[in-house]
C-alpha positions as YAML, in Angstrom:
chain: A
units: angstrom
residues:
- id: 1
  name: MET
  ca: [0.00, 0.00, 0.00]
- id: 2
  name: ALA
  ca: [2.86, 2.35, 0.87]
- id: 3
  name: LYS
  ca: [4.46, 1.62, -2.48]
- id: 4
  name: LYS
  ca: [1.28, 2.48, -4.39]
- id: 5
  name: SER
  ca: [0.90, 5.69, -2.42]
- id: 6
  name: LYS
  ca: [4.47, 6.64, -3.26]
- id: 7
  name: GLU
  ca: [3.95, 5.88, -6.96]
- id: 8
  name: GLY
  ca: [0.76, 7.96, -6.93]
- id: 9
  name: GLY
  ca: [2.61, 10.84, -5.33]
- id: 10
  name: ASN
  ca: [5.36, 10.62, -7.95]
- id: 11
  name: ALA
  ca: [2.79, 10.65, -10.76]
- id: 12
  name: ILE
  ca: [1.17, 13.82, -9.38]
- id: 13
  name: TRP
  ca: [4.57, 15.50, -9.00]
- id: 14
  name: GLU
  ca: [5.55, 14.56, -12.57]
- id: 15
  name: THR
  ca: [2.25, 16.02, -13.85]
- id: 16
  name: ILE
  ca: [2.87, 19.26, -11.95]
- id: 17
  name: LYS
  ca: [6.40, 19.51, -13.38]
- id: 18
  name: THR
  ca: [5.13, 18.83, -16.91]
- id: 19
  name: VAL
  ca: [2.47, 21.54, -16.64]
- id: 20
  name: PHE
  ca: [4.98, 23.97, -15.11]
- id: 21
  name: TRP
  ca: [7.54, 23.54, -17.91]
- id: 22
  name: ALA
  ca: [4.83, 23.63, -20.56]
- id: 23
  name: LEU
  ca: [3.71, 27.01, -19.21]
- id: 24
  name: ILE
  ca: [7.30, 28.29, -19.11]
- id: 25
  name: ILE
  ca: [7.93, 27.23, -22.71]
- id: 26
  name: ALA
  ca: [4.62, 28.70, -23.89]
- id: 27
  name: GLY
  ca: [5.39, 31.94, -22.04]
- id: 28
  name: LEU
  ca: [8.84, 32.22, -23.62]
- id: 29
  name: PHE
  ca: [7.42, 31.50, -27.08]
- id: 30
  name: ARG
  ca: [4.75, 34.16, -26.60]
- id: 31
  name: THR
  ca: [7.28, 36.68, -25.27]
- id: 32
  name: LEU
  ca: [10.06, 36.13, -27.80]
- id: 33
  name: PHE
  ca: [8.43, 35.06, -31.05]
- id: 34
  name: PHE
  ca: [4.67, 35.28, -31.65]
- id: 35
  name: GLN
  ca: [1.69, 36.60, -29.69]
- id: 36
  name: PRO
  ca: [-1.89, 35.64, -30.54]
- id: 37
  name: PHE
  ca: [-4.22, 38.57, -31.19]
- id: 38
  name: TRP
  ca: [-7.96, 38.59, -31.76]
- id: 39
  name: ILE
  ca: [-9.47, 41.57, -33.61]
- id: 40
  name: PRO
  ca: [-12.15, 42.99, -31.28]
- id: 41
  name: SER
  ca: [-13.31, 46.09, -33.20]
- id: 42
  name: GLY
  ca: [-13.88, 47.42, -36.70]
- id: 43
  name: SER
  ca: [-11.22, 50.16, -36.71]
- id: 44
  name: MET
  ca: [-9.08, 48.32, -39.32]
- id: 45
  name: LYS
  ca: [-11.80, 47.29, -41.78]
- id: 46
  name: ASP
  ca: [-11.60, 46.12, -44.46]
- id: 47
  name: THR
  ca: [-7.99, 45.02, -43.97]
- id: 48
  name: LEU
  ca: [-8.95, 43.29, -40.71]
- id: 49
  name: LEU
  ca: [-12.46, 42.25, -39.71]
- id: 50
  name: ILE
  ca: [-13.90, 41.66, -36.27]
- id: 51
  name: GLY
  ca: [-13.19, 38.02, -35.47]
- id: 52
  name: ASP
  ca: [-9.93, 37.74, -37.41]
- id: 53
  name: PHE
  ca: [-7.31, 35.81, -35.43]
- id: 54
  name: LEU
  ca: [-3.62, 36.38, -36.07]
- id: 55
  name: PHE
  ca: [-0.17, 35.98, -34.59]
- id: 56
  name: VAL
  ca: [1.95, 39.08, -33.99]
- id: 57
  name: ASN
  ca: [5.57, 38.77, -35.12]
- id: 58
  name: LYS
  ca: [7.59, 40.03, -32.14]
- id: 59
  name: MET
  ca: [10.94, 39.51, -33.86]
- id: 60
  name: ALA
  ca: [10.11, 42.20, -36.44]
- id: 61
  name: TYR
  ca: [11.03, 45.19, -34.24]
- id: 62
  name: GLY
  ca: [13.15, 43.66, -31.49]
- id: 63
  name: TYR
  ca: [12.22, 43.68, -27.81]
- id: 64
  name: SER
  ca: [11.15, 46.04, -25.04]
- id: 65
  name: TYR
  ca: [9.08, 45.74, -21.87]
- id: 66
  name: ALA
  ca: [6.00, 45.56, -24.16]
- id: 67
  name: SER
  ca: [7.20, 42.21, -25.51]
- id: 68
  name: CYS
  ca: [6.09, 40.63, -22.25]
- id: 69
  name: PRO
  ca: [2.38, 39.88, -21.87]
- id: 70
  name: ASN
  ca: [0.04, 41.26, -19.24]
- id: 71
  name: ILE
  ca: [-1.03, 38.39, -17.01]
- id: 72
  name: HIS
  ca: [-4.55, 38.49, -15.55]
- id: 73
  name: VAL
  ca: [-5.46, 35.07, -14.17]
- id: 74
  name: GLY
  ca: [-7.61, 34.81, -11.04]
- id: 75
  name: PRO
  ca: [-5.85, 36.71, -8.23]
- id: 76
  name: ILE
  ca: [-2.76, 37.27, -10.40]
- id: 77
  name: ASN
  ca: [-2.77, 40.74, -11.97]
- id: 78
  name: LEU
  ca: [0.63, 41.56, -13.45]
- id: 79
  name: ASP
  ca: [1.37, 44.33, -15.94]
- id: 80
  name: ALA
  ca: [4.07, 43.82, -18.58]
- id: 81
  name: ARG
  ca: [6.22, 46.47, -16.88]
- id: 82
  name: GLN
  ca: [6.16, 44.46, -13.65]
- id: 83
  name: ILE
  ca: [7.39, 41.38, -15.51]
- id: 84
  name: CYS
  ca: [9.91, 42.94, -17.92]
- id: 85
  name: GLY
  ca: [10.70, 46.19, -16.16]
- id: 86
  name: PHE
  ca: [14.40, 45.64, -16.80]
- id: 87
  name: PHE
  ca: [13.68, 46.52, -20.46]
- id: 88
  name: ASP
  ca: [11.84, 49.72, -19.54]
- id: 89
  name: GLY
  ca: [13.36, 53.18, -19.74]
- id: 90
  name: GLU
  ca: [14.74, 55.71, -22.22]
- id: 91
  name: ASN
  ca: [12.34, 54.53, -24.95]
- id: 92
  name: LYS
  ca: [14.83, 51.91, -26.20]
- id: 93
  name: ARG
  ca: [14.49, 48.51, -27.86]
- id: 94
  name: TRP
  ca: [16.82, 45.52, -27.64]
- id: 95
  name: LEU
  ca: [17.87, 44.01, -30.99]
- id: 96
  name: GLY
  ca: [15.57, 46.60, -32.51]
- id: 97
  name: HIS
  ca: [14.64, 46.97, -36.17]
- id: 98
  name: GLU
  ca: [12.96, 50.06, -37.57]
- id: 99
  name: PRO
  ca: [9.30, 49.61, -38.51]
- id: 100
  name: GLN
  ca: [8.29, 50.64, -42.01]
- id: 101
  name: ARG
  ca: [5.58, 53.04, -43.08]
- id: 102
  name: GLY
  ca: [2.46, 51.03, -43.87]
- id: 103
  name: ASP
  ca: [3.17, 48.20, -41.43]
- id: 104
  name: VAL
  ca: [0.14, 46.94, -39.49]
- id: 105
  name: VAL
  ca: [1.39, 47.19, -35.92]
- id: 106
  name: VAL
  ca: [0.20, 45.90, -32.56]
- id: 107
  name: PHE
  ca: [1.27, 48.20, -29.73]
- id: 108
  name: ARG
  ca: [0.52, 48.95, -26.12]
- id: 109
  name: HIS
  ca: [-1.50, 52.09, -25.48]
- id: 110
  name: PRO
  ca: [0.90, 54.59, -23.85]
- id: 111
  name: VAL
  ca: [-1.57, 55.36, -21.04]
- id: 112
  name: SER
  ca: [-4.03, 52.48, -20.54]
- id: 113
  name: GLY
  ca: [-1.63, 49.66, -21.43]
- id: 114
  name: GLU
  ca: [-4.28, 47.99, -23.62]
- id: 115
  name: ASP
  ca: [-3.19, 46.29, -26.85]
- id: 116
  name: TYR
  ca: [-4.15, 48.21, -30.02]
- id: 117
  name: ILE
  ca: [-3.69, 47.42, -33.71]
- id: 118
  name: LYS
  ca: [-3.33, 50.18, -36.34]
- id: 119
  name: ARG
  ca: [-1.38, 51.05, -39.46]
- id: 120
  name: LEU
  ca: [1.89, 52.97, -39.10]
- id: 121
  name: ILE
  ca: [1.50, 56.19, -41.09]
- id: 122
  name: GLY
  ca: [4.04, 58.63, -39.64]
- id: 123
  name: LEU
  ca: [7.73, 58.05, -38.88]
- id: 124
  name: PRO
  ca: [9.89, 60.19, -36.56]
- id: 125
  name: GLY
  ca: [10.30, 63.67, -38.01]
- id: 126
  name: ASP
  ca: [7.27, 63.42, -40.32]
- id: 127
  name: GLU
  ca: [4.51, 66.00, -40.53]
- id: 128
  name: ILE
  ca: [1.07, 64.39, -40.77]
- id: 129
  name: GLN
  ca: [-2.23, 66.11, -41.54]
- id: 130
  name: VAL
  ca: [-5.69, 65.20, -42.78]
- id: 131
  name: ARG
  ca: [-7.45, 67.79, -44.96]
- id: 132
  name: ASP
  ca: [-10.96, 67.19, -46.25]
- id: 133
  name: SER
  ca: [-10.57, 63.43, -45.57]
- id: 134
  name: LEU
  ca: [-7.30, 63.22, -47.55]
- id: 135
  name: LEU
  ca: [-4.04, 62.25, -45.82]
- id: 136
  name: TYR
  ca: [-1.01, 64.52, -46.26]
- id: 137
  name: ILE
  ca: [2.52, 63.39, -45.37]
- id: 138
  name: ASN
  ca: [5.19, 66.08, -45.21]
- id: 139
  name: GLY
  ca: [2.92, 68.50, -47.02]
- id: 140
  name: LYS
  ca: [2.11, 66.20, -49.95]
- id: 141
  name: PRO
  ca: [-1.22, 64.40, -50.46]
- id: 142
  name: VAL
  ca: [-1.06, 60.63, -50.71]
- id: 143
  name: GLU
  ca: [-2.33, 59.00, -53.89]
- id: 144
  name: VAL
  ca: [-5.88, 57.64, -53.67]
- id: 145
  name: LYS
  ca: [-8.22, 56.06, -56.18]
- id: 146
  name: ASP
  ca: [-11.74, 54.74, -56.07]
- id: 147
  name: GLY
  ca: [-12.07, 51.26, -54.61]
- id: 148
  name: GLY
  ca: [-15.80, 50.80, -54.97]
- id: 149
  name: THR
  ca: [-18.12, 50.21, -52.05]
- id: 150
  name: PHE
  ca: [-17.57, 48.05, -48.98]
- id: 151
  name: VAL
  ca: [-20.80, 46.27, -48.04]
- id: 152
  name: GLU
  ca: [-21.56, 44.29, -44.89]
- id: 153
  name: LYS
  ca: [-24.70, 43.18, -43.10]
- id: 154
  name: TYR
  ca: [-26.10, 45.52, -40.47]
- id: 155
  name: GLU
  ca: [-26.17, 43.25, -37.42]
- id: 156
  name: PRO
  ca: [-24.40, 42.81, -34.07]
- id: 157
  name: GLN
  ca: [-20.77, 41.85, -34.67]
- id: 158
  name: GLY
  ca: [-18.28, 39.88, -32.58]
- id: 159
  name: PRO
  ca: [-18.29, 39.24, -28.83]
- id: 160
  name: GLN
  ca: [-19.19, 42.89, -28.11]
- id: 161
  name: GLY
  ca: [-22.33, 42.63, -30.23]
- id: 162
  name: ARG
  ca: [-22.04, 46.11, -31.74]
- id: 163
  name: PRO
  ca: [-23.51, 46.87, -35.19]
- id: 164
  name: PRO
  ca: [-21.31, 48.63, -37.76]
- id: 165
  name: ARG
  ca: [-21.55, 52.30, -38.70]
- id: 166
  name: CYS
  ca: [-22.88, 52.95, -42.19]
- id: 167
  name: ALA
  ca: [-22.53, 55.70, -44.78]
- id: 168
  name: ASN
  ca: [-26.11, 54.97, -45.86]
- id: 169
  name: ALA
  ca: [-27.56, 55.11, -42.33]
- id: 170
  name: PRO
  ca: [-30.17, 54.52, -41.08]
- id: 171
  name: VAL
  ca: [-30.14, 50.84, -42.03]
- id: 172
  name: GLY
  ca: [-32.55, 48.24, -40.68]
- id: 173
  name: GLU
  ca: [-31.50, 44.97, -39.06]
- id: 174
  name: GLY
  ca: [-30.12, 42.64, -41.73]
- id: 175
  name: GLY
  ca: [-29.86, 45.39, -44.33]
- id: 176
  name: GLU
  ca: [-26.85, 46.39, -46.41]
- id: 177
  name: CYS
  ca: [-24.44, 48.65, -44.53]
- id: 178
  name: LYS
  ca: [-22.26, 50.54, -47.00]
- id: 179
  name: LYS
  ca: [-18.99, 52.46, -46.71]
- id: 180
  name: PHE
  ca: [-16.97, 54.33, -49.33]
- id: 181
  name: ARG
  ca: [-13.76, 52.45, -50.14]
- id: 182
  name: LEU
  ca: [-10.58, 54.08, -51.46]
- id: 183
  name: ILE
  ca: [-7.23, 52.55, -52.35]
- id: 184
  name: GLU
  ca: [-4.48, 54.59, -50.70]
- id: 185
  name: THR
  ca: [-0.80, 54.47, -51.72]
- id: 186
  name: LEU
  ca: [1.77, 55.70, -49.20]
- id: 187
  name: PRO
  ca: [5.03, 57.42, -50.28]
- id: 188
  name: ASN
  ca: [7.02, 54.16, -49.98]
- id: 189
  name: GLY
  ca: [4.63, 52.35, -52.33]
- id: 190
  name: VAL
  ca: [2.55, 50.46, -49.74]
- id: 191
  name: THR
  ca: [-1.01, 50.20, -51.09]
- id: 192
  name: HIS
  ca: [-4.02, 49.36, -48.94]
- id: 193
  name: ASP
  ca: [-7.76, 49.94, -48.64]
- id: 194
  name: ILE
  ca: [-9.28, 52.63, -46.44]
- id: 195
  name: LEU
  ca: [-12.96, 53.18, -45.62]
- id: 196
  name: ASN
  ca: [-14.89, 56.41, -45.15]
- id: 197
  name: ILE
  ca: [-18.35, 56.79, -43.64]
- id: 198
  name: GLY
  ca: [-18.92, 60.53, -43.89]
- id: 199
  name: TYR
  ca: [-17.39, 63.85, -42.96]
- id: 200
  name: MET
  ca: [-16.24, 64.09, -39.34]
- id: 201
  name: PRO
  ca: [-14.47, 67.40, -38.55]
- id: 202
  name: SER
  ca: [-12.28, 66.01, -35.75]
- id: 203
  name: ALA
  ca: [-11.01, 63.16, -37.94]
- id: 204
  name: ASP
  ca: [-11.21, 64.52, -41.50]
- id: 205
  name: ASP
  ca: [-9.72, 68.00, -40.95]
- id: 206
  name: THR
  ca: [-6.86, 68.15, -38.48]
- id: 207
  name: GLY
  ca: [-3.93, 70.32, -37.58]
- id: 208
  name: VAL
  ca: [-0.39, 69.35, -38.48]
- id: 209
  name: PHE
  ca: [1.10, 66.60, -36.29]
- id: 210
  name: ARG
  ca: [4.90, 66.67, -36.03]
- id: 211
  name: VAL
  ca: [6.06, 63.21, -35.02]
- id: 212
  name: PRO
  ca: [8.75, 63.39, -32.29]
- id: 213
  name: GLU
  ca: [11.96, 61.41, -32.41]
- id: 214
  name: GLY
  ca: [11.47, 57.85, -31.16]
- id: 215
  name: HIS
  ca: [7.70, 57.97, -31.77]
- id: 216
  name: TYR
  ca: [5.22, 56.89, -34.46]
- id: 217
  name: PHE
  ca: [1.88, 58.07, -35.81]
- id: 218
  name: MET
  ca: [-0.82, 55.38, -36.15]
- id: 219
  name: MET
  ca: [-4.15, 55.41, -37.99]
- id: 220
  name: GLY
  ca: [-6.92, 52.88, -38.50]
- id: 221
  name: ASP
  ca: [-7.89, 51.92, -42.06]
- id: 222
  name: ASN
  ca: [-11.56, 52.48, -41.16]
- id: 223
  name: ARG
  ca: [-10.81, 56.17, -40.96]
- id: 224
  name: ASP
  ca: [-14.09, 57.44, -39.49]
- id: 225
  name: ASN
  ca: [-14.30, 54.68, -36.90]
- id: 226
  name: SER
  ca: [-10.83, 54.62, -35.35]
- id: 227
  name: THR
  ca: [-9.43, 56.04, -32.13]
- id: 228
  name: ASP
  ca: [-5.83, 56.64, -33.19]
- id: 229
  name: SER
  ca: [-2.98, 59.18, -33.23]
- id: 230
  name: ARG
  ca: [-5.26, 61.92, -34.56]
- id: 231
  name: PHE
  ca: [-6.69, 62.15, -31.06]
- id: 232
  name: ALA
  ca: [-4.72, 63.15, -27.96]
- id: 233
  name: GLN
  ca: [-4.24, 60.76, -25.08]
- id: 234
  name: SER
  ca: [-5.87, 63.31, -22.79]
- id: 235
  name: VAL
  ca: [-9.20, 62.78, -24.59]
- id: 236
  name: GLY
  ca: [-8.95, 59.00, -24.86]
- id: 237
  name: GLY
  ca: [-6.94, 58.89, -28.08]
- id: 238
  name: VAL
  ca: [-3.64, 57.22, -28.83]
- id: 239
  name: GLY
  ca: [-1.42, 60.23, -29.54]
- id: 240
  name: PHE
  ca: [2.15, 59.57, -30.60]
- id: 241
  name: VAL
  ca: [3.26, 56.02, -29.83]
- id: 242
  name: PRO
  ca: [6.74, 55.59, -28.27]
- id: 243
  name: ALA
  ca: [9.04, 53.00, -29.86]
- id: 244
  name: GLU
  ca: [9.17, 51.02, -26.61]
- id: 245
  name: ASP
  ca: [5.38, 50.46, -26.75]
- id: 246
  name: LEU
  ca: [5.51, 48.51, -30.02]
- id: 247
  name: ILE
  ca: [4.72, 44.81, -29.60]
- id: 248
  name: GLY
  ca: [5.16, 43.53, -33.14]
- id: 249
  name: ARG
  ca: [3.98, 43.39, -36.73]
- id: 250
  name: ALA
  ca: [0.81, 41.64, -37.94]
- id: 251
  name: ASP
  ca: [1.71, 39.68, -41.08]
- id: 252
  name: ARG
  ca: [-0.98, 37.08, -41.70]
- id: 253
  name: ILE
  ca: [-4.52, 36.17, -40.61]
- id: 254
  name: ILE
  ca: [-4.56, 32.59, -39.33]
- id: 255
  name: PHE
  ca: [-8.28, 32.09, -38.73]
- id: 256
  name: SER
  ca: [-11.47, 34.14, -38.97]
- id: 257
  name: SER
  ca: [-14.98, 33.83, -37.56]
- id: 258
  name: ALA
  ca: [-17.88, 36.24, -37.97]
- id: 259
  name: GLY
  ca: [-19.76, 34.75, -35.01]
- id: 260
  name: ARG
  ca: [-19.67, 35.51, -31.32]
- id: 261
  name: SER
  ca: [-17.94, 32.21, -30.57]
- id: 262
  name: LEU
  ca: [-15.43, 29.90, -32.25]
- id: 263
  name: LEU
  ca: [-17.98, 27.13, -31.80]
- id: 264
  name: TYR
  ca: [-20.26, 28.76, -34.39]
- id: 265
  name: PHE
  ca: [-18.52, 26.93, -37.25]
- id: 266
  name: TRP
  ca: [-21.14, 28.11, -39.76]
- id: 267
  name: THR
  ca: [-19.77, 31.67, -39.29]
- id: 268
  name: TRP
  ca: [-16.16, 30.78, -40.14]
- id: 269
  name: ARG
  ca: [-14.69, 32.82, -43.02]
- id: 270
  name: ALA
  ca: [-12.67, 30.19, -44.87]
- id: 271
  name: ASP
  ca: [-11.57, 32.71, -47.52]
- id: 272
  name: ARG
  ca: [-9.62, 34.61, -44.84]
- id: 273
  name: PHE
  ca: [-7.68, 31.65, -43.42]
- id: 274
  name: PHE
  ca: [-3.90, 32.29, -43.78]
- id: 275
  name: LYS
  ca: [-4.54, 35.53, -45.67]
- id: 276
  name: LYS
  ca: [-1.56, 37.89, -45.94]
- id: 277
  name: ILE
  ca: [-2.08, 41.29, -44.32]
- id: 278
  name: VAL
  ca: [-1.26, 44.24, -46.60]
...
């Protein structure tokens, strides 16, 4: 009987060790290489849709405190700075690589610490402005051309259950929600879709933003439905994003579901599986 009890105790201990090392390995993988990210809002439509699931490439820009995840499990409530505080300070990155204009970037909000995903529009030293819904970089308008109309169903979307905003509002439940689509080409040749809903003074006509050294200017592709660098942090916006707050680059969608749960297999978007993000 004593022998069986000892064997049982050894089995439990081996299980605990296996789980422990599995968590350590998973944590290192998530910190050093790739972080899963689920798109919760429509600010990057139509490049990214609510329910797209992707992995963030953390090797793209090197490492900072933001490379470590926030951990919120039961009574454990640790911020990334508490875990990787040795990286923090002086807005520096370890083994850093410069992000490129047009990259789709996941970063930590400079104030709230929440993870955001936007497109990098302005580099250090750039002057960014929006005039009459058209983006200007260093005083020159970017090239845009008509991209047709983006159409989606007017219904609750994703886990938050919020309906989309429409250029043809009001739209009844189940109706066609339309947005104006343009194809925008940035100065370095990166081409991507943007969406417009209608004229919004605070977003479509701005002052000139001068991007400080060591910072970046981010915008959502769904231009009239994005809280980004056009809005100051003091009013809930993103403002300029320090280099140390970058988490990584979004390169490819792995999986996509239009439903409120992964279990709703009939809502899976098979045409978006493994789609390259541009």
